[in-house]
Amino acid sequence: MVGGGIGGLAAAAGLHRVGWTVTVLEKAPEFGDVGAGISLWPNAQRCLDELGVDLGEHLAPQHDGGIRDRRGRRITRFDGAAFGRRHGRPLGAIHRRDLIAALRAAVPAASLQTGTEVTEVREDGLVRHGHTELRADLVVAADGIDSRVRHALFPHHPEPVYSGSTAFRGVAHLPGTRLSTSFDRGTEVGVLPLTGGDVYWWICSVGEPGRSAEKPEAAGWHDPIPALLAATPPEAVLHHDLHHLGTPLPTYTRGRIALLGDAAHAMPPFLGQGGCQALEDAVVLAHAVSTQDTVDAALASYDRIRRPRSQKVVRESVRMGRLGPQLTNPVAAALRTAVLKCLPATATARVGAGITGWVPPRLPRPARPRTP
């Protein structure tokens, strides 16, 4: 695995589970807790079950909440009970560090290498890092949105594009906070309770890329948004311009290489599906290599299954951004609010069901071990 984030570790867990010997090469000096929180929709939770990843008590189920305006007036309510009945699972949230730790625990410690920068990957499975090289039956490139492996395989493919929004994220300790998404023109503020009284928050707003990374202002926003920002140390606030792979790749595989996660289909966060889709990739890849006779056949199966679905989710994420947090026209924003107010709370359980209702393939146990 080139990359030890959510996608790389999940792929390693899946391949290990079906009997392969794996090696994870992570550029950073440690598998860290970079990031804040992440939503885990039912499709992702089912994938973690198949991967044998135990989240313990770190997953925070979301029971109720809703969409509000800047002043805190309710637009529509999220019915957590109806959502759970429909999907068999609640919407979940977890701190990224806890998810990374759980994924690491599903991979043998001896398989994990940090401080290892991959300098070359060839289609025949050759991987070079430093003065070392290894040959693998399968190389999984999970090296993120700015994937060097993707660029090497598709040197003329357009690079990720700016989505039009920038985002601030953080985690604060504020027990009793409830789930909410609040809209203003061109801005979205999300509040997602984690376990132990911690709360993941984000502010996403339309603007030019590369602007100041100063802590965002909470003036004019309803409670508990000002308190959450005040409780987050400035140095703990993350700021990123939001990019996505605007031009879909023609294939996720080349030779013995499979692109996975953001390296294959980076998307804006407006559906909360970036990490979830990487987990789907990992399960489908593990299932393919455990049920197909050759690596070539397995990679063809992986590409055939994952590319249409994940690229559809990218398009839906872009569309959701334009209809939601990136909507700046006052008339259109008022119309959006009026439509949402007409939705019954139970309707929120059906939104996006075609994405969150996805069920992963079952991972069979291997008949014999293989070494990639």
XYZ file of C-alpha atoms in Angstrom:
372
model
C 0.000 0.000 0.000
C 1.350 3.399 -0.943
C -0.196 5.585 1.741
C -1.354 4.839 5.270
C -4.503 6.912 5.589
C -8.035 5.552 5.794
C -7.958 4.033 2.304
C -4.503 2.471 2.522
C -5.046 0.960 5.960
C -8.506 -0.304 5.003
C -7.117 -1.973 1.893
C -4.357 -3.538 3.978
C -6.921 -4.796 6.502
C -9.054 -6.287 3.742
C -6.207 -7.999 1.925
C -4.795 -9.312 5.187
C -8.225 -10.640 6.133
C -8.422 -12.706 2.950
C -4.935 -14.128 3.418
C -2.493 -11.812 1.684
C 0.756 -10.575 3.176
C 0.714 -6.797 3.073
C 3.120 -3.885 3.441
C 1.940 -0.334 4.128
C 4.359 2.466 3.229
C 3.446 5.784 4.850
C 5.393 8.963 4.114
C 4.618 10.653 7.440
C 6.773 9.834 10.482
C 3.801 8.187 12.188
C 0.258 7.049 11.560
C -1.165 10.132 13.152
C -4.412 11.751 14.101
C -4.275 14.431 11.417
C -7.808 15.590 10.788
C -10.792 16.186 12.991
C -13.947 14.106 12.792
C -15.593 12.046 10.103
C -19.140 10.872 9.521
C -19.569 7.136 9.011
C -22.729 6.408 7.073
C -24.272 2.905 7.098
C -22.465 1.903 3.894
C -19.121 2.616 5.585
C -20.092 0.844 8.807
C -21.003 -2.295 6.845
C -17.599 -2.147 5.154
C -15.812 -1.934 8.493
C -17.684 -5.042 9.614
C -16.460 -6.939 6.553
C -12.915 -5.699 7.131
C -12.986 -6.982 10.713
C -12.428 -3.481 12.118
C -13.733 -2.966 15.629
C -14.525 0.643 16.525
C -15.359 -0.265 20.111
C -17.059 2.595 21.903
C -15.544 5.279 19.674
C -18.460 5.442 17.230
C -21.011 8.075 18.221
C -24.527 7.348 16.877
C -26.525 10.419 15.883
C -30.041 10.225 17.249
C -31.545 13.596 16.407
C -30.767 17.035 15.073
C -31.655 19.035 12.019
C -31.032 21.847 9.586
C -31.182 25.423 10.865
C -30.629 28.908 9.556
C -27.923 31.291 10.770
C -30.077 32.477 13.682
C -30.878 28.929 14.780
C -34.422 28.694 13.483
C -35.268 25.115 12.568
C -35.730 24.391 8.866
C -36.175 20.625 9.084
C -35.542 17.876 11.639
C -33.369 14.798 11.290
C -35.264 11.727 12.525
C -32.525 9.438 13.789
C -34.943 6.675 14.726
C -36.462 6.573 11.234
C -32.974 6.646 9.719
C -31.899 3.690 11.864
C -35.003 1.679 11.000
C -34.506 2.239 7.284
C -30.790 1.448 7.187
C -30.456 -0.928 10.124
C -27.804 1.385 11.529
C -27.628 4.972 12.754
C -25.616 7.728 11.183
C -22.305 7.546 13.035
C -19.435 9.912 13.778
C -15.904 9.251 14.965
C -12.668 11.134 15.469
C -10.275 10.351 12.633
C -7.542 9.361 15.067
C -9.821 6.669 16.516
C -10.744 5.357 13.075
C -7.075 5.248 12.050
C -6.209 3.425 15.287
C -8.940 0.840 14.679
C -7.786 0.257 11.101
C -4.171 -0.081 12.257
C -5.227 -2.700 14.795
C -6.630 -4.812 11.946
C -3.221 -4.934 10.215
C -0.140 -6.758 11.573
C 2.233 -4.256 13.188
C 5.143 -5.705 11.215
C 3.380 -4.688 7.993
C 3.377 -0.984 8.830
C 6.261 1.287 7.814
C 6.324 5.031 8.494
C 8.751 7.703 7.349
C 8.887 5.913 4.002
C 8.538 8.021 0.882
C 7.805 6.032 -2.256
C 9.757 7.481 -5.169
C 8.698 5.177 -7.987
C 5.953 2.692 -8.779
C 5.929 0.652 -11.979
C 3.082 -1.188 -13.605
C 4.918 -4.490 -13.173
C 4.719 -4.115 -9.367
C 8.134 -2.600 -8.682
C 8.076 -0.134 -5.789
C 11.082 2.000 -4.853
C 11.535 3.951 -1.640
C 14.874 5.391 -0.615
C 17.557 2.895 -1.588
C 15.146 -0.013 -1.265
C 12.926 -1.689 -3.796
C 10.366 -4.445 -3.602
C 8.235 -6.306 -6.100
C 4.577 -6.894 -5.389
C 1.845 -8.909 -7.054
C -0.429 -5.932 -6.409
C 0.275 -2.280 -5.604
C -2.481 -0.215 -4.023
C -1.992 3.510 -4.531
C -3.858 5.257 -1.728
C -1.686 8.359 -1.630
C -4.418 10.951 -1.555
C -5.881 13.678 -3.709
C -2.463 14.819 -4.961
C -1.432 11.243 -5.733
C 2.025 11.013 -7.246
C 1.214 7.519 -8.463
C -1.874 8.744 -10.322
C 0.150 11.531 -11.910
C 2.817 9.063 -13.024
C 0.230 6.706 -14.526
C -1.837 9.461 -16.138
C 0.595 12.345 -16.703
C -1.764 14.217 -19.030
C -4.900 13.819 -16.958
C -6.251 17.096 -15.475
C -5.247 17.706 -11.881
C -7.833 18.233 -9.099
C -9.847 21.440 -9.401
C -10.959 23.936 -6.780
C -14.538 23.289 -5.709
C -15.250 26.943 -5.003
C -15.278 26.613 -1.209
C -12.792 26.665 1.633
C -13.287 24.926 4.965
C -12.239 25.298 8.584
C -12.511 22.269 10.881
C -11.886 21.513 14.509
C -12.832 19.491 17.573
C -14.027 21.105 20.789
C -15.141 19.692 24.115
C -18.740 20.734 24.701
C -20.895 17.966 26.221
C -24.577 17.986 25.402
C -24.186 19.403 21.901
C -26.582 18.033 19.296
C -26.205 17.311 15.600
C -26.948 20.245 13.315
C -26.252 21.707 9.901
C -26.814 25.441 9.548
C -27.039 27.382 6.293
C -26.460 30.958 5.292
C -25.892 32.165 1.764
C -22.662 30.562 0.560
C -21.882 29.079 3.975
C -22.537 25.876 5.887
C -21.715 25.185 9.531
C -21.796 21.558 10.612
C -21.861 20.279 14.181
C -21.309 16.556 14.735
C -21.129 15.157 18.289
C -18.386 12.612 18.980
C -17.946 10.422 22.043
C -16.822 11.705 25.437
C -18.410 15.130 25.035
C -16.208 16.110 22.089
C -17.761 17.778 19.052
C -16.511 17.925 15.480
C -17.386 21.192 13.741
C -16.739 22.648 10.319
C -17.399 25.898 8.515
C -17.460 25.739 4.742
C -17.843 28.941 2.748
C -17.602 30.116 -0.832
C -14.513 32.172 -1.608
C -11.293 32.454 -3.530
C -8.652 29.799 -2.873
C -5.558 30.593 -0.884
C -7.106 33.127 1.437
C -6.009 33.707 5.033
C -6.082 30.741 7.356
C -7.142 32.794 10.351
C -9.708 31.295 12.692
C -13.223 31.898 11.273
C -15.642 34.315 12.863
C -18.699 33.023 14.721
C -20.467 36.372 15.026
C -24.129 36.168 14.090
C -24.334 32.377 14.275
C -26.631 30.650 16.732
C -25.534 28.700 19.793
C -23.542 26.531 20.250
C -21.420 27.606 17.260
C -19.669 30.554 18.991
C -18.933 28.369 22.027
C -17.474 25.600 19.866
C -15.088 27.972 18.112
C -14.113 29.622 21.390
C -13.340 26.204 22.898
C -11.028 25.235 20.024
C -7.403 26.420 20.324
C -6.395 28.408 17.213
C -3.497 26.036 16.531
C -5.942 23.109 16.444
C -8.108 24.626 13.706
C -7.534 23.060 10.288
C -7.988 25.070 7.104
C -8.126 23.629 3.591
C -9.351 24.784 0.231
C -11.654 22.081 -1.104
C -10.589 20.361 -4.308
C -11.899 17.360 -6.190
C -11.024 15.304 -9.254
C -13.224 17.149 -11.713
C -12.369 14.987 -14.710
C -13.016 11.291 -13.974
C -10.269 8.813 -14.654
C -10.755 6.389 -17.575
C -9.677 3.494 -15.348
C -8.623 2.905 -11.742
C -6.020 0.295 -12.671
C -2.846 0.038 -14.706
C -0.828 -3.155 -14.822
C -0.599 -4.407 -11.239
C -1.563 -1.038 -9.732
C -4.949 -0.142 -8.296
C -5.837 3.446 -7.408
C -8.002 3.727 -4.306
C -9.771 6.443 -2.315
C -8.939 10.078 -3.048
C -6.193 9.005 -5.447
C -8.912 7.527 -7.666
C -11.963 9.713 -7.060
C -11.327 12.692 -4.777
C -14.633 14.419 -4.046
C -15.808 17.495 -2.146
C -17.186 16.738 1.338
C -20.773 17.842 0.753
C -22.173 14.305 1.113
C -19.751 13.159 3.802
C -18.757 10.209 1.602
C -15.030 10.658 0.908
C -13.776 8.248 3.556
C -16.837 6.039 3.148
C -16.080 5.483 -0.534
C -12.471 4.587 0.276
C -13.777 1.899 2.635
C -16.033 0.594 -0.123
C -13.015 0.455 -2.456
C -11.086 -1.582 0.091
C -13.779 -4.229 0.542
C -14.435 -4.595 -3.188
C -10.703 -4.922 -3.909
C -10.230 -7.545 -1.195
C -13.248 -9.474 -2.459
C -11.988 -9.330 -6.048
C -8.521 -10.664 -5.297
C -9.976 -13.450 -3.151
C -12.515 -14.635 -5.730
C -10.772 -14.110 -9.082
C -8.167 -16.491 -10.487
C -5.587 -13.848 -11.417
C -4.558 -10.366 -10.349
C -5.460 -9.080 -13.804
C -8.972 -10.463 -13.492
C -9.284 -9.105 -9.955
C -8.261 -5.597 -10.990
C -10.631 -5.671 -13.957
C -13.442 -6.634 -11.580
C -12.478 -3.914 -9.095
C -12.482 -1.244 -11.798
C -15.757 -2.455 -13.297
C -17.534 -2.325 -9.936
C -16.009 0.714 -8.279
C -15.503 3.257 -11.026
C -19.151 3.860 -12.023
C -20.419 4.060 -8.448
C -17.644 6.201 -6.977
C -17.684 8.623 -9.903
C -21.451 8.972 -9.493
C -20.906 9.854 -5.834
C -18.377 12.512 -6.912
C -20.973 14.057 -9.236
C -23.639 13.946 -6.530
C -21.243 15.567 -4.044
C -20.545 18.417 -6.443
C -24.272 18.802 -7.090
C -25.103 18.801 -3.388
C -22.575 21.574 -2.816
C -24.126 23.751 -5.497
C -27.611 23.245 -4.060
C -26.520 23.621 -0.449
C -23.539 25.426 1.064
C -22.447 27.033 -2.212
C -25.818 28.619 -2.966
C -25.378 32.412 -2.852
C -28.344 33.764 -4.805
C -30.817 35.092 -2.198
C -33.920 34.033 -4.141
C -32.566 30.535 -4.733
C -31.505 30.255 -1.077
C -34.982 31.269 0.087
C -36.549 28.718 -2.252
C -34.243 26.004 -0.900
C -35.301 26.843 2.652
C -38.971 26.771 1.699
C -38.624 23.355 0.080
C -36.751 21.922 3.070
C -39.378 23.217 5.473
C -42.000 21.210 3.615
C -40.151 17.937 4.170
C -41.403 15.759 7.028
C -38.734 14.615 9.463
C -39.068 11.019 8.251
C -38.065 12.154 4.743
C -34.556 12.838 5.997
C -34.144 9.087 6.450
C -34.599 8.585 2.698
C -32.273 11.296 1.413
C -29.243 9.723 -0.260
C -30.507 6.190 0.339
C -29.083 5.063 -2.994
C -25.631 5.847 -1.636
C -25.913 4.968 2.043
C -27.929 1.798 1.390
C -25.051 0.109 -0.445
C -24.157 -3.346 0.877
C -20.574 -4.626 0.437
C -19.712 -8.107 -0.789
C -18.889 -10.694 1.837
C -15.185 -11.372 2.233
C -14.434 -15.083 2.003
C -11.644 -16.722 3.955
C -8.661 -17.690 1.769
C -7.898 -21.250 0.792
C -4.168 -20.495 0.908
C -2.009 -17.473 1.737
C -0.531 -15.298 -0.967
C 2.226 -12.732 -0.872
C 1.664 -9.558 -2.936
